[in-house]
Amino acid sequence: MTPVPRFGWLFAYDWDRLALDAIERDAGMARFDHAGFDLFSFPSNAALVGFDLERFADKQAARGRRLGWQGVLSHHEQFGALAAALVAEKLGLPGATPESVLAAQHKLHARQVLQAVAPEANVASRELPTQYGEPIPDGLPYPSFVKPVKAAFSVLARRVDSRDELQAHTRFGRRELWVIRRLVEPFERVCRARLPQAGSAHRMLLEDPVPAHAAQYNLDGWVQDGQVHALGVVDAIMYPGTQAFMRWEHPSRASSAVQQRALDVARRFLGAIGYRHGFFNLEFFHDAASDRLTVIECNPRLASQFADLYRRVQGVDAHAMAVALARGESPDLAPRCEPTAGVAASLVYRTFDPLLASPPQPDAAARSRFAAQHPLGLLFGFPKQGHSLARDFKWTGSHRYAIVHLGAADRDELRHQAERASALFGWPAPYSDHSGEHAPAAAPTADWRNRFTPPLGAS
């Protein structure tokens, strides 16, 4: 009997953990050895104290040699993607180079690369010339979009319209500074050694904002032997008047021409930073009025939250594809499944008022009713309190307390299902769209259950 191949999977939580458990249990195609810690739960996140990426990678490489790993991977933005690249390098396994991961995740350096290879898709950016909490100098342009050079989950990223707003946004308390420095320093140490030309990640940058009406999208794909392939595009829909995600939907309403342009930009950028192996996620805006496409950022990993949407609509298992790629095989050979929906969404539940109590998490009875009414639905709760909750409002402007995944035959039915599921929990359904936010979507074809949406293309 052929032994089941073993892989290292670093920092796997939520969507990743569900998908990996299914691969082990149902497909039997791999066994995963896990490592890492959850940044969003205590006491797991106590491991942040003294965390060092190189030491962590050395330990996992030794473990991989002992257990005979055939691949190592991670879709975790803050630490996992870089850690997996370091471990793969140490073990001689397929993977992205650490330098290419650093180049993508260092947002100021990435802007400079993008300006060189795809200036039409870039926005003007500049370093904020202060340390955390120092007085903001006069003469900076407003409005501006401010963000950390290294961060994840849109932390501390927001539009500021004046010097006073920027000063308030970058003034941190002792506890906040402790967290920020420990989130950035592991990346900083590796970056100083492997990509020193990028400069320090312990700073923030300013970008020219895009028009508020520009639609936002995510292009997901992978690179193998330097060849860039597209998996698909997911639409990002925001809570009105905010930059907070309200839901993601697939398939995309973006035209095929816009999707192809995004793929072309991804090819140029990924080629320039030397990212030749692994999944990627390109976030971009498209302003329909000017027909301008601009890159938000390019993440050197799969956006694992969207994998379930691709599975429902396209019948492709992006996690199984990532396992194949980590082994050096073609992701196209990964097992497929039967599509279950014509459209799918990741619904994000938020509260924006820090003075109001966060809605309660569903009890066992509500969860059982949800499972009965939506047998394919997924529910993730993110309860927070105390300093962690306060930091959510300061750093992101809202508190994300839950996410629900649903699929349906068409968008009208999807909204109906979302409203029904939300009512079970006493939550407002995330469907307060701006009028005219998107052009009307075409109805799905009658035979959607047998439809596979092919990749956009490969170079």
Tab-separated table of C-alpha atoms in Angstrom:
chain	number	residue	atom	x	y	z
A	1	MET	CA	0.000	0.000	0.000
A	2	THR	CA	1.414	3.376	-1.039
A	3	PRO	CA	1.871	5.634	1.993
A	4	VAL	CA	-0.137	8.861	2.066
A	5	PRO	CA	2.224	11.787	1.351
A	6	ARG	CA	2.874	14.187	4.218
A	7	PHE	CA	2.945	17.959	3.973
A	8	GLY	CA	3.693	20.778	6.346
A	9	TRP	CA	0.870	23.313	6.571
A	10	LEU	CA	1.670	26.436	8.555
A	11	PHE	CA	-0.810	28.749	10.293
A	12	ALA	CA	-3.975	26.975	9.067
A	13	TYR	CA	-7.205	28.295	10.602
A	14	ASP	CA	-10.859	28.829	9.665
A	15	TRP	CA	-11.299	28.149	5.930
A	16	ASP	CA	-7.921	26.450	5.604
A	17	ARG	CA	-8.537	24.070	8.473
A	18	LEU	CA	-11.962	23.036	7.179
A	19	ALA	CA	-10.602	22.403	3.691
A	20	LEU	CA	-7.581	20.462	4.906
A	21	ASP	CA	-9.689	18.292	7.190
A	22	ALA	CA	-11.869	17.447	4.163
A	23	ILE	CA	-8.833	16.580	2.033
A	24	GLU	CA	-7.499	14.250	4.727
A	25	ARG	CA	-10.879	12.713	5.538
A	26	ASP	CA	-12.598	12.473	2.153
A	27	ALA	CA	-9.956	12.493	-0.537
A	28	GLY	CA	-7.230	10.759	1.464
A	29	MET	CA	-4.704	12.434	-0.803
A	30	ALA	CA	-2.465	13.883	1.910
A	31	ARG	CA	-1.642	14.065	5.591
A	32	PHE	CA	-0.869	17.441	7.112
A	33	ASP	CA	1.449	18.319	9.959
A	34	HIS	CA	0.393	21.665	11.392
A	35	ALA	CA	2.401	24.408	13.057
A	36	GLY	CA	1.837	28.049	13.918
A	37	PHE	CA	-0.506	29.978	16.184
A	38	ASP	CA	-3.752	31.906	15.885
A	39	LEU	CA	-3.194	35.663	15.978
A	40	PHE	CA	-6.810	36.277	16.976
A	41	SER	CA	-7.283	34.029	19.983
A	42	PHE	CA	-5.783	33.795	23.450
A	43	PRO	CA	-3.727	31.987	24.686
A	44	SER	CA	-2.567	30.893	21.214
A	45	ASN	CA	-1.462	34.413	20.281
A	46	ALA	CA	0.807	34.579	23.320
A	47	ALA	CA	3.332	32.890	21.011
A	48	LEU	CA	3.768	36.318	19.399
A	49	VAL	CA	6.088	37.214	22.289
A	50	GLY	CA	9.605	36.601	21.020
A	51	PHE	CA	8.434	35.020	17.766
A	52	ASP	CA	11.236	34.723	15.188
A	53	LEU	CA	10.507	33.567	11.641
A	54	GLU	CA	13.952	32.121	10.967
A	55	ARG	CA	13.958	30.078	14.170
A	56	PHE	CA	10.428	28.891	13.434
A	57	ALA	CA	11.446	27.924	9.878
A	58	ASP	CA	14.535	26.065	11.128
A	59	LYS	CA	12.401	24.076	13.547
A	60	GLN	CA	9.823	23.183	10.887
A	61	ALA	CA	12.522	22.261	8.359
A	62	ALA	CA	14.011	19.837	10.887
A	63	ARG	CA	10.549	18.418	11.473
A	64	GLY	CA	9.959	18.125	7.731
A	65	ARG	CA	13.182	16.188	7.231
A	66	ARG	CA	12.268	13.809	10.026
A	67	LEU	CA	8.714	13.206	8.773
A	68	GLY	CA	9.508	13.209	5.052
A	69	TRP	CA	7.432	16.185	3.948
A	70	GLN	CA	6.780	16.276	0.207
A	71	GLY	CA	5.676	19.888	0.317
A	72	VAL	CA	5.095	22.819	2.648
A	73	LEU	CA	2.597	25.623	2.220
A	74	SER	CA	0.554	28.328	3.905
A	75	HIS	CA	-2.115	30.850	2.936
A	76	HIS	CA	-1.524	32.984	6.045
A	77	GLU	CA	-0.572	36.540	5.104
A	78	GLN	CA	1.072	37.847	8.268
A	79	PHE	CA	3.629	35.065	8.864
A	80	GLY	CA	2.693	31.855	7.054
A	81	ALA	CA	3.502	32.607	3.414
A	82	LEU	CA	7.020	33.788	4.239
A	83	ALA	CA	7.587	30.960	6.723
A	84	ALA	CA	6.548	28.374	4.111
A	85	ALA	CA	8.950	29.901	1.570
A	86	LEU	CA	11.801	29.719	4.085
A	87	VAL	CA	11.039	26.096	4.976
A	88	ALA	CA	10.692	25.041	1.337
A	89	GLU	CA	14.057	26.640	0.581
A	90	LYS	CA	15.735	24.816	3.471
A	91	LEU	CA	14.244	21.460	2.414
A	92	GLY	CA	14.746	21.896	-1.343
A	93	LEU	CA	10.979	21.602	-1.941
A	94	PRO	CA	8.938	23.460	-4.578
A	95	GLY	CA	7.998	26.932	-3.421
A	96	ALA	CA	8.320	30.663	-3.865
A	97	THR	CA	11.627	32.274	-2.987
A	98	PRO	CA	11.615	34.199	0.304
A	99	GLU	CA	12.789	37.300	-1.593
A	100	SER	CA	9.737	37.248	-3.874
A	101	VAL	CA	7.353	36.894	-0.929
A	102	LEU	CA	9.069	39.791	0.842
A	103	ALA	CA	8.852	41.918	-2.310
A	104	ALA	CA	5.106	41.355	-2.601
A	105	GLN	CA	4.332	41.884	1.098
A	106	HIS	CA	6.449	45.023	1.546
A	107	LYS	CA	3.814	47.440	0.273
A	108	LEU	CA	6.100	50.400	-0.454
A	109	HIS	CA	8.620	48.249	-2.334
A	110	ALA	CA	5.774	46.591	-4.253
A	111	ARG	CA	4.533	50.027	-5.347
A	112	GLN	CA	7.993	50.862	-6.662
A	113	VAL	CA	8.158	47.614	-8.639
A	114	LEU	CA	4.665	48.181	-10.019
A	115	GLN	CA	5.636	51.681	-11.116
A	116	ALA	CA	8.498	50.207	-13.134
A	117	VAL	CA	6.562	47.408	-14.857
A	118	ALA	CA	2.893	48.524	-14.950
A	119	PRO	CA	2.721	52.276	-14.233
A	120	GLU	CA	-0.755	52.559	-15.765
A	121	ALA	CA	-2.062	50.311	-12.955
A	122	ASN	CA	-0.235	52.050	-10.125
A	123	VAL	CA	-1.162	54.958	-7.848
A	124	ALA	CA	1.217	57.597	-6.583
A	125	SER	CA	2.623	56.683	-3.168
A	126	ARG	CA	5.143	58.031	-0.699
A	127	GLU	CA	6.594	57.129	2.673
A	128	LEU	CA	5.050	58.841	5.670
A	129	PRO	CA	8.198	60.594	6.984
A	130	THR	CA	7.551	60.041	10.694
A	131	GLN	CA	7.852	57.333	13.310
A	132	TYR	CA	4.695	56.025	14.988
A	133	GLY	CA	3.060	58.792	17.004
A	134	GLU	CA	5.417	61.598	15.961
A	135	PRO	CA	3.948	64.918	14.791
A	136	ILE	CA	2.766	64.837	11.189
A	137	PRO	CA	4.695	67.362	9.078
A	138	ASP	CA	2.969	70.081	7.091
A	139	GLY	CA	2.791	69.961	3.312
A	140	LEU	CA	1.472	66.408	2.790
A	141	PRO	CA	-1.277	66.012	0.187
A	142	TYR	CA	-4.881	65.341	1.249
A	143	PRO	CA	-6.989	63.383	0.875
A	144	SER	CA	-4.629	60.423	1.135
A	145	PHE	CA	-4.965	56.741	1.833
A	146	VAL	CA	-2.678	55.668	4.668
A	147	LYS	CA	-1.614	52.091	5.392
A	148	PRO	CA	1.234	50.228	7.077
A	149	VAL	CA	4.143	49.054	4.927
A	150	LYS	CA	3.546	45.569	6.326
A	151	ALA	CA	0.119	44.476	7.547
A	152	ALA	CA	-2.816	42.196	6.769
A	153	PHE	CA	-6.625	42.292	6.933
A	154	SER	CA	-6.755	46.035	6.059
A	155	VAL	CA	-5.391	46.837	9.521
A	156	LEU	CA	-4.792	50.593	9.999
A	157	ALA	CA	-5.634	51.287	6.345
A	158	ARG	CA	-7.982	54.218	5.818
A	159	ARG	CA	-8.563	57.462	3.978
A	160	VAL	CA	-7.570	60.641	5.816
A	161	ASP	CA	-8.714	64.082	4.733
A	162	SER	CA	-6.541	66.319	6.895
A	163	ARG	CA	-3.376	66.524	8.954
A	164	ASP	CA	-5.420	66.236	12.146
A	165	GLU	CA	-7.052	63.004	10.942
A	166	LEU	CA	-3.696	61.526	10.028
A	167	GLN	CA	-2.190	62.543	13.365
A	168	ALA	CA	-5.049	60.932	15.285
A	169	HIS	CA	-4.834	57.769	13.208
A	170	THR	CA	-1.098	57.296	13.782
A	171	ARG	CA	-1.052	58.060	17.515
A	172	PHE	CA	-0.898	54.739	19.343
A	173	GLY	CA	-1.050	53.772	22.966
A	174	ARG	CA	1.578	51.658	24.683
A	175	ARG	CA	-0.424	48.443	24.255
A	176	GLU	CA	-1.048	49.149	20.559
A	177	LEU	CA	2.628	49.840	19.901
A	178	TRP	CA	3.553	46.579	21.605
A	179	VAL	CA	1.260	44.642	19.253
A	180	ILE	CA	2.313	46.531	16.119
A	181	ARG	CA	6.037	46.045	16.719
A	182	ARG	CA	5.674	42.330	17.369
A	183	LEU	CA	3.520	41.862	14.283
A	184	VAL	CA	6.070	43.622	12.058
A	185	GLU	CA	9.440	42.724	13.598
A	186	PRO	CA	9.553	39.030	12.448
A	187	PHE	CA	9.094	40.215	8.843
A	188	GLU	CA	11.525	43.107	9.383
A	189	ARG	CA	14.363	40.825	10.494
A	190	VAL	CA	14.058	38.603	7.433
A	191	CYS	CA	13.642	41.594	5.121
A	192	ARG	CA	16.815	43.263	6.421
A	193	ALA	CA	18.770	40.127	5.599
A	194	ARG	CA	17.121	39.089	2.323
A	195	LEU	CA	15.716	42.256	0.697
A	196	PRO	CA	17.535	45.207	2.306
A	197	GLN	CA	16.859	47.513	-0.642
A	198	ALA	CA	13.179	47.593	0.352
A	199	GLY	CA	13.958	49.508	3.534
A	200	SER	CA	12.314	49.222	6.926
A	201	ALA	CA	8.797	47.838	7.290
A	202	HIS	CA	8.355	49.751	10.580
A	203	ARG	CA	6.673	52.686	8.872
A	204	MET	CA	3.556	53.741	6.983
A	205	LEU	CA	2.898	54.983	3.477
A	206	LEU	CA	0.483	57.358	1.831
A	207	GLU	CA	-1.257	56.684	-1.471
A	208	ASP	CA	-3.421	58.806	-3.724
A	209	PRO	CA	-7.018	57.598	-3.189
A	210	VAL	CA	-9.060	56.183	-6.040
A	211	PRO	CA	-12.594	57.489	-6.759
A	212	ALA	CA	-15.120	56.296	-4.186
A	213	HIS	CA	-17.341	54.803	-6.900
A	214	ALA	CA	-14.618	52.478	-8.273
A	215	ALA	CA	-15.550	48.811	-7.944
A	216	GLN	CA	-13.148	46.456	-6.176
A	217	TYR	CA	-12.192	42.928	-7.247
A	218	ASN	CA	-9.853	40.037	-6.453
A	219	LEU	CA	-8.021	38.041	-9.098
A	220	ASP	CA	-6.879	34.647	-7.819
A	221	GLY	CA	-4.454	32.357	-9.592
A	222	TRP	CA	-1.193	30.487	-9.415
A	223	VAL	CA	2.293	30.471	-10.900
A	224	GLN	CA	4.186	27.328	-11.865
A	225	ASP	CA	7.602	27.389	-13.517
A	226	GLY	CA	7.084	31.115	-14.035
A	227	GLN	CA	3.829	30.605	-15.967
A	228	VAL	CA	0.887	32.586	-14.565
A	229	HIS	CA	-2.572	31.000	-14.532
A	230	ALA	CA	-5.901	32.484	-13.410
A	231	LEU	CA	-8.382	30.738	-11.158
A	232	GLY	CA	-11.074	33.409	-11.258
A	233	VAL	CA	-12.261	36.809	-10.034
A	234	VAL	CA	-14.325	37.630	-6.937
A	235	ASP	CA	-16.213	40.907	-6.444
A	236	ALA	CA	-15.721	42.898	-3.235
A	237	ILE	CA	-18.786	44.868	-2.115
A	238	MET	CA	-18.439	47.408	0.680
A	239	TYR	CA	-20.747	48.691	3.377
A	240	PRO	CA	-22.090	51.985	1.968
A	241	GLY	CA	-19.956	54.979	2.824
A	242	THR	CA	-17.152	52.855	4.259
A	243	GLN	CA	-14.123	50.871	3.144
A	244	ALA	CA	-15.316	47.825	5.115
A	245	PHE	CA	-16.129	44.663	3.183
A	246	MET	CA	-19.812	43.726	3.293
A	247	ARG	CA	-19.573	40.609	1.165
A	248	TRP	CA	-17.649	38.924	-1.618
A	249	GLU	CA	-19.421	37.346	-4.586
A	250	HIS	CA	-18.465	34.909	-7.322
A	251	PRO	CA	-18.758	34.779	-10.306
A	252	SER	CA	-17.629	38.310	-10.956
A	253	ARG	CA	-19.596	41.016	-12.700
A	254	ALA	CA	-16.349	42.421	-14.147
A	255	SER	CA	-16.099	42.106	-17.913
A	256	SER	CA	-13.770	39.528	-19.405
A	257	ALA	CA	-11.688	42.383	-20.844
A	258	VAL	CA	-11.131	43.880	-17.371
A	259	GLN	CA	-10.270	40.455	-15.960
A	260	GLN	CA	-7.729	39.888	-18.730
A	261	ARG	CA	-6.115	43.264	-18.065
A	262	ALA	CA	-5.761	42.387	-14.388
A	263	LEU	CA	-4.157	39.081	-15.357
A	264	ASP	CA	-1.689	40.896	-17.616
A	265	VAL	CA	-0.689	43.236	-14.769
A	266	ALA	CA	-0.273	40.249	-12.453
A	267	ARG	CA	2.038	38.569	-14.975
A	268	ARG	CA	4.254	41.635	-15.212
A	269	PHE	CA	4.415	42.253	-11.466
A	270	LEU	CA	4.972	38.638	-10.429
A	271	GLY	CA	7.634	38.235	-13.075
A	272	ALA	CA	9.428	41.365	-11.898
A	273	ILE	CA	9.639	40.207	-8.268
A	274	GLY	CA	10.677	36.673	-9.237
A	275	TYR	CA	7.543	34.971	-7.903
A	276	ARG	CA	7.664	31.763	-9.933
A	277	HIS	CA	5.817	29.191	-7.827
A	278	GLY	CA	2.682	29.451	-5.707
A	279	PHE	CA	-0.800	30.894	-5.543
A	280	PHE	CA	-1.446	34.634	-5.627
A	281	ASN	CA	-4.274	37.097	-4.996
A	282	LEU	CA	-4.319	40.458	-6.818
A	283	GLU	CA	-6.660	43.075	-5.336
A	284	PHE	CA	-7.609	45.831	-7.753
A	285	PHE	CA	-10.023	48.663	-8.456
A	286	HIS	CA	-11.742	49.323	-11.757
A	287	ASP	CA	-13.280	52.738	-12.348
A	288	ALA	CA	-15.937	52.204	-15.012
A	289	ALA	CA	-16.187	55.940	-15.711
A	290	SER	CA	-12.534	56.256	-16.734
A	291	ASP	CA	-11.955	52.557	-17.506
A	292	ARG	CA	-8.875	52.713	-15.287
A	293	LEU	CA	-7.634	49.621	-13.474
A	294	THR	CA	-5.411	50.179	-10.434
A	295	VAL	CA	-3.726	47.640	-8.176
A	296	ILE	CA	-4.398	47.723	-4.439
A	297	GLU	CA	-1.873	44.992	-3.594
A	298	CYS	CA	-0.702	41.571	-4.701
A	299	ASN	CA	-0.646	38.878	-2.016
A	300	PRO	CA	1.716	35.910	-2.491
A	301	ARG	CA	-0.741	33.227	-1.380
A	302	LEU	CA	-4.224	31.889	-2.037
A	303	ALA	CA	-7.076	33.984	-0.633
A	304	SER	CA	-8.384	30.949	1.222
A	305	GLN	CA	-11.663	32.641	2.136
A	306	PHE	CA	-12.596	32.579	-1.553
A	307	ALA	CA	-11.719	28.919	-2.148
A	308	ASP	CA	-15.144	27.823	-0.951
A	309	LEU	CA	-16.795	30.188	-3.451
A	310	TYR	CA	-14.807	28.703	-6.349
A	311	ARG	CA	-15.680	25.204	-5.153
A	312	ARG	CA	-19.408	25.945	-5.102
A	313	VAL	CA	-19.556	27.666	-8.498
A	314	GLN	CA	-16.713	26.166	-10.545
A	315	GLY	CA	-16.343	22.770	-8.923
A	316	VAL	CA	-12.613	23.290	-8.302
A	317	ASP	CA	-10.895	22.690	-4.987
A	318	ALA	CA	-8.290	25.434	-4.659
A	319	HIS	CA	-6.842	23.866	-1.522
A	320	ALA	CA	-6.307	20.538	-3.287
A	321	MET	CA	-4.767	22.487	-6.165
A	322	ALA	CA	-2.399	24.196	-3.711
A	323	VAL	CA	-1.356	20.818	-2.293
A	324	ALA	CA	-0.587	19.555	-5.802
A	325	LEU	CA	1.427	22.696	-6.556
A	326	ALA	CA	3.385	22.367	-3.309
A	327	ARG	CA	4.422	18.912	-4.476
A	328	GLY	CA	5.522	20.246	-7.860
A	329	GLU	CA	2.521	18.832	-9.730
A	330	SER	CA	0.050	20.677	-11.950
A	331	PRO	CA	-2.935	22.088	-10.027
A	332	ASP	CA	-5.100	21.272	-13.057
A	333	LEU	CA	-4.766	17.587	-12.097
A	334	ALA	CA	-6.315	18.080	-8.650
A	335	PRO	CA	-9.707	16.371	-8.114
A	336	ARG	CA	-12.791	18.356	-9.102
A	337	CYS	CA	-16.233	18.251	-7.572
A	338	GLU	CA	-19.768	18.886	-8.750
A	339	PRO	CA	-20.746	22.597	-8.645
A	340	THR	CA	-23.570	23.271	-6.204
A	341	ALA	CA	-24.460	26.882	-7.047
A	342	GLY	CA	-24.681	29.416	-9.820
A	343	VAL	CA	-23.482	32.187	-7.483
A	344	ALA	CA	-21.895	32.145	-4.033
A	345	ALA	CA	-21.050	34.755	-1.413
A	346	SER	CA	-18.982	35.272	1.697
A	347	LEU	CA	-21.200	37.495	3.864
A	348	VAL	CA	-19.488	39.711	6.428
A	349	TYR	CA	-21.366	40.864	9.539
A	350	ARG	CA	-20.049	44.031	11.182
A	351	THR	CA	-20.891	46.594	13.772
A	352	PHE	CA	-19.594	50.148	13.399
A	353	ASP	CA	-20.554	51.728	16.721
A	354	PRO	CA	-18.069	50.963	19.529
A	355	LEU	CA	-20.608	52.164	22.089
A	356	LEU	CA	-23.092	49.451	21.175
A	357	ALA	CA	-22.701	45.866	22.305
A	358	SER	CA	-21.660	43.411	19.619
A	359	PRO	CA	-24.562	41.154	18.579
A	360	PRO	CA	-24.486	37.869	20.500
A	361	GLN	CA	-23.041	34.782	18.855
A	362	PRO	CA	-25.597	32.094	17.876
A	363	ASP	CA	-26.410	29.497	20.495
A	364	ALA	CA	-26.547	25.768	19.766
A	365	ALA	CA	-30.227	25.893	18.810
A	366	ALA	CA	-29.674	28.697	16.276
A	367	ARG	CA	-26.704	26.863	14.803
A	368	SER	CA	-28.807	23.723	14.438
A	369	ARG	CA	-31.577	25.632	12.670
A	370	PHE	CA	-28.994	27.202	10.352
A	371	ALA	CA	-27.530	23.773	9.519
A	372	ALA	CA	-31.008	22.382	8.807
A	373	GLN	CA	-32.050	25.273	6.558
A	374	HIS	CA	-28.662	25.715	4.861
A	375	PRO	CA	-26.951	22.299	4.867
A	376	LEU	CA	-24.080	23.577	2.707
A	377	GLY	CA	-23.745	26.868	4.567
A	378	LEU	CA	-20.678	27.792	6.609
A	379	LEU	CA	-20.705	29.918	9.751
A	380	PHE	CA	-17.664	31.487	11.415
A	381	GLY	CA	-17.917	33.532	14.603
A	382	PHE	CA	-15.313	36.114	15.678
A	383	PRO	CA	-16.329	37.271	19.166
A	384	LYS	CA	-14.069	39.846	20.807
A	385	GLN	CA	-14.092	41.929	23.939
A	386	GLY	CA	-11.964	44.335	25.948
A	387	HIS	CA	-8.736	45.658	24.424
A	388	SER	CA	-9.023	43.348	21.423
A	389	LEU	CA	-12.460	44.740	20.539
A	390	ALA	CA	-11.323	48.340	21.047
A	391	ARG	CA	-8.325	47.703	18.795
A	392	ASP	CA	-10.671	46.420	16.070
A	393	PHE	CA	-12.516	49.742	15.990
A	394	LYS	CA	-9.305	51.782	16.097
A	395	TRP	CA	-7.463	49.768	13.461
A	396	THR	CA	-10.266	48.882	11.028
A	397	GLY	CA	-13.150	51.198	11.931
A	398	SER	CA	-15.533	48.322	12.682
A	399	HIS	CA	-15.848	44.959	14.398
A	400	ARG	CA	-16.337	41.883	12.219
A	401	TYR	CA	-18.313	39.504	14.410
A	402	ALA	CA	-19.241	36.765	11.933
A	403	ILE	CA	-18.973	35.472	8.359
A	404	VAL	CA	-21.476	33.215	6.589
A	405	HIS	CA	-20.949	31.424	3.270
A	406	LEU	CA	-23.947	30.570	1.098
A	407	GLY	CA	-24.632	29.547	-2.482
A	408	ALA	CA	-27.753	29.726	-4.658
A	409	ALA	CA	-28.928	29.322	-8.220
A	410	ASP	CA	-28.882	33.074	-8.907
A	411	ARG	CA	-28.299	36.391	-7.140
A	412	ASP	CA	-31.959	36.964	-6.247
A	413	GLU	CA	-32.134	33.593	-4.545
A	414	LEU	CA	-28.778	34.229	-2.856
A	415	ARG	CA	-30.095	37.428	-1.293
A	416	HIS	CA	-33.235	35.615	-0.138
A	417	GLN	CA	-31.101	32.907	1.494
A	418	ALA	CA	-28.860	35.511	3.123
A	419	GLU	CA	-31.825	37.364	4.595
A	420	ARG	CA	-33.297	34.111	5.866
A	421	ALA	CA	-30.019	33.034	7.478
A	422	SER	CA	-29.456	36.470	9.008
A	423	ALA	CA	-32.930	36.453	10.542
A	424	LEU	CA	-32.104	33.196	12.314
A	425	PHE	CA	-29.372	34.990	14.243
A	426	GLY	CA	-31.073	38.364	14.622
A	427	TRP	CA	-28.427	40.021	12.456
A	428	PRO	CA	-28.952	42.590	9.670
A	429	ALA	CA	-28.376	41.014	6.275
A	430	PRO	CA	-25.277	42.459	4.513
A	431	TYR	CA	-27.211	43.723	1.489
A	432	SER	CA	-27.514	47.508	1.852
A	433	ASP	CA	-25.886	48.181	-1.522
A	434	HIS	CA	-25.447	51.563	-3.087
A	435	SER	CA	-27.954	52.152	-5.849
A	436	GLY	CA	-26.319	51.501	-9.198
A	437	GLU	CA	-23.212	50.080	-7.578
A	438	HIS	CA	-22.870	47.449	-10.267
A	439	ALA	CA	-24.451	46.874	-13.595
A	440	PRO	CA	-27.265	44.287	-13.463
A	441	ALA	CA	-25.902	40.775	-13.565
A	442	ALA	CA	-26.900	38.402	-16.300
A	443	ALA	CA	-29.023	35.457	-15.207
A	444	PRO	CA	-27.083	32.198	-14.825
A	445	THR	CA	-27.413	29.660	-17.567
A	446	ALA	CA	-29.983	26.929	-17.097
A	447	ASP	CA	-27.364	24.180	-16.936
A	448	TRP	CA	-25.163	25.805	-14.256
A	449	ARG	CA	-24.954	22.553	-12.289
A	450	ASN	CA	-22.917	21.051	-15.121
A	451	ARG	CA	-20.887	24.144	-15.897
A	452	PHE	CA	-17.174	24.528	-15.191
A	453	THR	CA	-15.831	28.061	-15.613
A	454	PRO	CA	-12.440	27.690	-17.314
A	455	PRO	CA	-9.401	29.702	-16.244
A	456	LEU	CA	-8.921	33.100	-17.838
A	457	GLY	CA	-5.739	31.900	-19.479
A	458	ALA	CA	-2.085	31.110	-18.947
A	459	SER	CA	1.105	32.621	-20.230
